[in-house]
Amino acid sequence: FHDALTCLPNQIVVKDRLIQASAHADRSGSKIGVFFLDLDNFKAINDSLGHPVGDALLKEVAARLTHAVRAADTVSRQGGDEFLIMLTDIHDVDGIAGVAEKLLDQLSAPFQIEGHELSTSVSIGIAIYPDDSRDFANLLKQADTALYAAKGAGRNAYRFFTAQMNEAASEYQQMRVGLQHALVHGEFALFYQ
């Protein structure tokens, strides 16, 4: 039920806690914020300094994330350089943006890892229960969609999920399929001007 490297809860635990928190949210009229986080350019650190340094960085990131939220909130490692945070008992959606800014700030400070000073940033996608969905899998998907919008905005940013993001993702997927189809069927023509 916990990640071996960071000792953070895994997705099974987060899902269980969301089910419990959603029952409370329904009774109290509160909301739950689901944050999907991805470290920016983590692969470059792993590739240049090795996996032991990358693993040590992930442990430090986990500690900073845990320190940045309340004890009642859940920080989870999803795998690789992806983390999930669940904020419970939220009454003010503007407060969620404040937490996202705090997380960006916490992770912008340099890390001292095995004699190396490392800088990284994080991109964050946010979905809100029950506004965006009442289903755990959909909330994760929507937070992930918002994460890629944050990365597309230049990284080191956060974005809240919107329905327009799904439309853009669908259009992008249709474009990819259409281009692949056109390549397979020789539907491109080259003109020189």
GROMACS .gro file of C-alpha atoms in nm:
model
  193
    1PHE     CA    1   0.000   0.000   0.000
    2HIS     CA    2   0.306   0.227   0.004
    3ASP     CA    3   0.572   0.325  -0.247
    4ALA     CA    4   0.899   0.146  -0.166
    5LEU     CA    5   1.122   0.445  -0.244
    6THR     CA    6   0.939   0.734  -0.074
    7CYS     CA    7   0.720   0.540   0.173
    8LEU     CA    8   0.425   0.749   0.051
    9PRO     CA    9   0.084   0.586   0.009
   10ASN     CA   10   0.013   0.438  -0.334
   11GLN     CA   11  -0.289   0.484  -0.558
   12ILE     CA   12  -0.488   0.210  -0.381
   13VAL     CA   13  -0.468   0.404  -0.053
   14VAL     CA   14  -0.555   0.733  -0.224
   15LYS     CA   15  -0.861   0.578  -0.388
   16ASP     CA   16  -0.979   0.443  -0.052
   17ARG     CA   17  -0.923   0.780   0.117
   18LEU     CA   18  -1.110   0.957  -0.164
   19ILE     CA   19  -1.411   0.731  -0.113
   20GLN     CA   20  -1.412   0.817   0.258
   21ALA     CA   21  -1.349   1.188   0.198
   22SER     CA   22  -1.621   1.207  -0.069
   23ALA     CA   23  -1.881   1.076   0.176
   24HIS     CA   24  -1.778   1.350   0.419
   25ALA     CA   25  -1.776   1.611   0.138
   26ASP     CA   26  -2.128   1.511   0.035
   27ARG     CA   27  -2.254   1.550   0.392
   28SER     CA   28  -2.074   1.878   0.463
   29GLY     CA   29  -2.098   2.041   0.120
   30SER     CA   30  -1.720   2.063   0.094
   31LYS     CA   31  -1.494   1.977  -0.198
   32ILE     CA   32  -1.185   1.768  -0.262
   33GLY     CA   33  -0.891   1.884  -0.469
   34VAL     CA   34  -0.703   1.620  -0.667
   35PHE     CA   35  -0.358   1.738  -0.780
   36PHE     CA   36  -0.157   1.545  -1.037
   37LEU     CA   37   0.209   1.657  -1.029
   38ASP     CA   38   0.495   1.580  -1.263
   39LEU     CA   39   0.854   1.697  -1.215
   40ASP     CA   40   0.977   1.902  -1.509
   41ASN     CA   41   1.291   1.770  -1.682
   42PHE     CA   42   1.348   1.492  -1.429
   43LYS     CA   43   1.479   1.260  -1.700
   44ALA     CA   44   1.775   1.495  -1.759
   45ILE     CA   45   1.877   1.459  -1.393
   46ASN     CA   46   1.850   1.080  -1.406
   47ASP     CA   47   2.041   1.064  -1.736
   48SER     CA   48   2.322   1.301  -1.635
   49LEU     CA   49   2.373   1.213  -1.268
   50GLY     CA   50   2.236   0.860  -1.246
   51HIS     CA   51   1.938   0.691  -1.087
   52PRO     CA   52   2.068   0.699  -0.727
   53VAL     CA   53   2.075   1.082  -0.742
   54GLY     CA   54   1.733   1.081  -0.910
   55ASP     CA   55   1.595   0.854  -0.638
   56ALA     CA   56   1.739   1.078  -0.365
   57LEU     CA   57   1.575   1.377  -0.535
   58LEU     CA   58   1.239   1.197  -0.542
   59LYS     CA   59   1.265   1.134  -0.166
   60GLU     CA   60   1.337   1.504  -0.104
   61VAL     CA   61   1.048   1.608  -0.330
   62ALA     CA   62   0.818   1.372  -0.136
   63ALA     CA   63   0.929   1.532   0.192
   64ARG     CA   64   0.870   1.886   0.062
   65LEU     CA   65   0.527   1.797  -0.075
   66THR     CA   66   0.426   1.636   0.254
   67HIS     CA   67   0.549   1.941   0.445
   68ALA     CA   68   0.354   2.178   0.217
   69VAL     CA   69   0.008   2.032   0.287
   70ARG     CA   70  -0.198   1.962   0.598
   71ALA     CA   71  -0.162   1.637   0.790
   72ALA     CA   72  -0.519   1.543   0.688
   73ASP     CA   73  -0.429   1.566   0.318
   74THR     CA   74  -0.274   1.277   0.125
   75VAL     CA   75   0.049   1.286  -0.075
   76SER     CA   76   0.109   0.982  -0.295
   77ARG     CA   77   0.372   0.876  -0.545
   78GLN     CA   78   0.216   0.737  -0.860
   79GLY     CA   79   0.543   0.612  -1.007
   80GLY     CA   80   0.840   0.762  -1.185
   81ASP     CA   81   0.838   1.135  -1.116
   82GLU     CA   82   0.459   1.164  -1.079
   83PHE     CA   83   0.285   1.245  -0.753
   84LEU     CA   84  -0.078   1.277  -0.650
   85ILE     CA   85  -0.208   1.502  -0.374
   86MET     CA   86  -0.561   1.493  -0.236
   87LEU     CA   87  -0.680   1.795  -0.039
   88THR     CA   88  -0.989   1.721   0.166
   89ASP     CA   89  -1.255   1.932   0.335
   90ILE     CA   90  -1.211   2.232   0.104
   91HIS     CA   91  -1.472   2.507   0.135
   92ASP     CA   92  -1.303   2.771  -0.081
   93VAL     CA   93  -1.180   2.675  -0.428
   94ASP     CA   94  -0.954   2.982  -0.425
   95GLY     CA   95  -0.768   2.814  -0.139
   96ILE     CA   96  -0.678   2.531  -0.376
   97ALA     CA   97  -0.494   2.776  -0.601
   98GLY     CA   98  -0.306   2.899  -0.296
   99VAL     CA   99  -0.189   2.546  -0.219
  100ALA     CA  100  -0.079   2.499  -0.583
  101GLU     CA  101   0.127   2.818  -0.563
  102LYS     CA  102   0.280   2.702  -0.235
  103LEU     CA  103   0.378   2.372  -0.396
  104LEU     CA  104   0.539   2.551  -0.691
  105ASP     CA  105   0.730   2.769  -0.447
  106GLN     CA  106   0.842   2.477  -0.228
  107LEU     CA  107   0.984   2.288  -0.525
  108SER     CA  108   1.154   2.588  -0.688
  109ALA     CA  109   1.417   2.611  -0.412
  110PRO     CA  110   1.737   2.420  -0.500
  111PHE     CA  111   1.793   2.070  -0.362
  112GLN     CA  112   2.127   1.957  -0.216
  113ILE     CA  113   2.165   1.595  -0.324
  114GLU     CA  114   2.489   1.399  -0.281
  115GLY     CA  115   2.709   1.703  -0.339
  116HIS     CA  116   2.501   1.834  -0.628
  117GLU     CA  117   2.281   2.142  -0.624
  118LEU     CA  118   1.976   2.051  -0.829
  119SER     CA  119   1.698   2.272  -0.950
  120THR     CA  120   1.369   2.140  -1.072
  121SER     CA  121   1.016   2.261  -1.111
  122VAL     CA  122   0.680   2.094  -1.120
  123SER     CA  123   0.372   2.106  -1.338
  124ILE     CA  124   0.037   2.054  -1.167
  125GLY     CA  125  -0.306   1.956  -1.297
  126ILE     CA  126  -0.605   1.997  -1.066
  127ALA     CA  127  -0.952   1.842  -1.070
  128ILE     CA  128  -1.222   1.915  -0.813
  129TYR     CA  129  -1.470   1.672  -0.654
  130PRO     CA  130  -1.767   1.692  -0.709
  131ASP     CA  131  -1.750   1.978  -0.964
  132ASP     CA  132  -1.546   1.794  -1.228
  133SER     CA  133  -1.644   1.437  -1.143
  134ARG     CA  134  -1.757   1.212  -0.860
  135ASP     CA  135  -1.554   0.915  -0.987
  136PHE     CA  136  -1.191   0.853  -0.883
  137ALA     CA  137  -1.075   0.734  -1.226
  138ASN     CA  138  -1.234   1.035  -1.398
  139LEU     CA  139  -1.083   1.276  -1.146
  140LEU     CA  140  -0.738   1.129  -1.214
  141LYS     CA  141  -0.792   1.152  -1.589
  142GLN     CA  142  -0.909   1.512  -1.563
  143ALA     CA  143  -0.621   1.612  -1.334
  144ASP     CA  144  -0.383   1.445  -1.582
  145THR     CA  145  -0.541   1.639  -1.869
  146ALA     CA  146  -0.497   1.962  -1.673
  147LEU     CA  147  -0.135   1.861  -1.599
  148TYR     CA  148  -0.058   1.847  -1.972
  149ALA     CA  149  -0.219   2.188  -2.014
  150ALA     CA  150   0.020   2.317  -1.745
  151LYS     CA  151   0.315   2.159  -1.926
  152GLY     CA  152   0.193   2.311  -2.252
  153ALA     CA  153   0.185   2.652  -2.084
  154GLY     CA  154   0.561   2.636  -2.035
  155ARG     CA  155   0.589   2.413  -1.726
  156ASN     CA  156   0.634   2.523  -1.365
  157ALA     CA  157   0.264   2.607  -1.364
  158TYR     CA  158  -0.071   2.472  -1.253
  159ARG     CA  159  -0.400   2.446  -1.436
  160PHE     CA  160  -0.751   2.359  -1.323
  161PHE     CA  161  -0.938   2.110  -1.539
  162THR     CA  162  -1.193   2.256  -1.780
  163ALA     CA  163  -1.428   2.084  -2.025
  164GLN     CA  164  -1.249   2.264  -2.310
  165MET     CA  165  -0.935   2.064  -2.226
  166ASN     CA  166  -1.120   1.743  -2.310
  167GLU     CA  167  -1.230   1.893  -2.642
  168ALA     CA  168  -0.873   1.997  -2.723
  169ALA     CA  169  -0.740   1.652  -2.630
  170SER     CA  170  -1.006   1.487  -2.847
  171GLU     CA  171  -0.923   1.712  -3.142
  172TYR     CA  172  -0.553   1.638  -3.098
  173GLN     CA  173  -0.620   1.263  -3.093
  174GLN     CA  174  -0.836   1.287  -3.406
  175MET     CA  175  -0.559   1.482  -3.578
  176ARG     CA  176  -0.299   1.216  -3.486
  177VAL     CA  177  -0.521   0.936  -3.614
  178GLY     CA  178  -0.597   1.130  -3.932
  179LEU     CA  179  -0.229   1.198  -4.000
  180GLN     CA  180  -0.139   0.834  -3.937
  181HIS     CA  181  -0.416   0.724  -4.173
  182ALA     CA  182  -0.296   0.970  -4.439
  183LEU     CA  183   0.063   0.840  -4.410
  184VAL     CA  184  -0.042   0.476  -4.441
  185HIS     CA  185  -0.263   0.548  -4.743
  186GLY     CA  186  -0.019   0.781  -4.922
  187GLU     CA  187  -0.254   1.077  -4.904
  188PHE     CA  188   0.018   1.341  -4.880
  189ALA     CA  189   0.157   1.519  -5.186
  190LEU     CA  190   0.475   1.724  -5.199
  191PHE     CA  191   0.480   2.047  -5.398
  192TYR     CA  192   0.782   2.269  -5.461
  193GLN     CA  193   0.726   2.642  -5.486
   0.00000   0.00000   0.00000
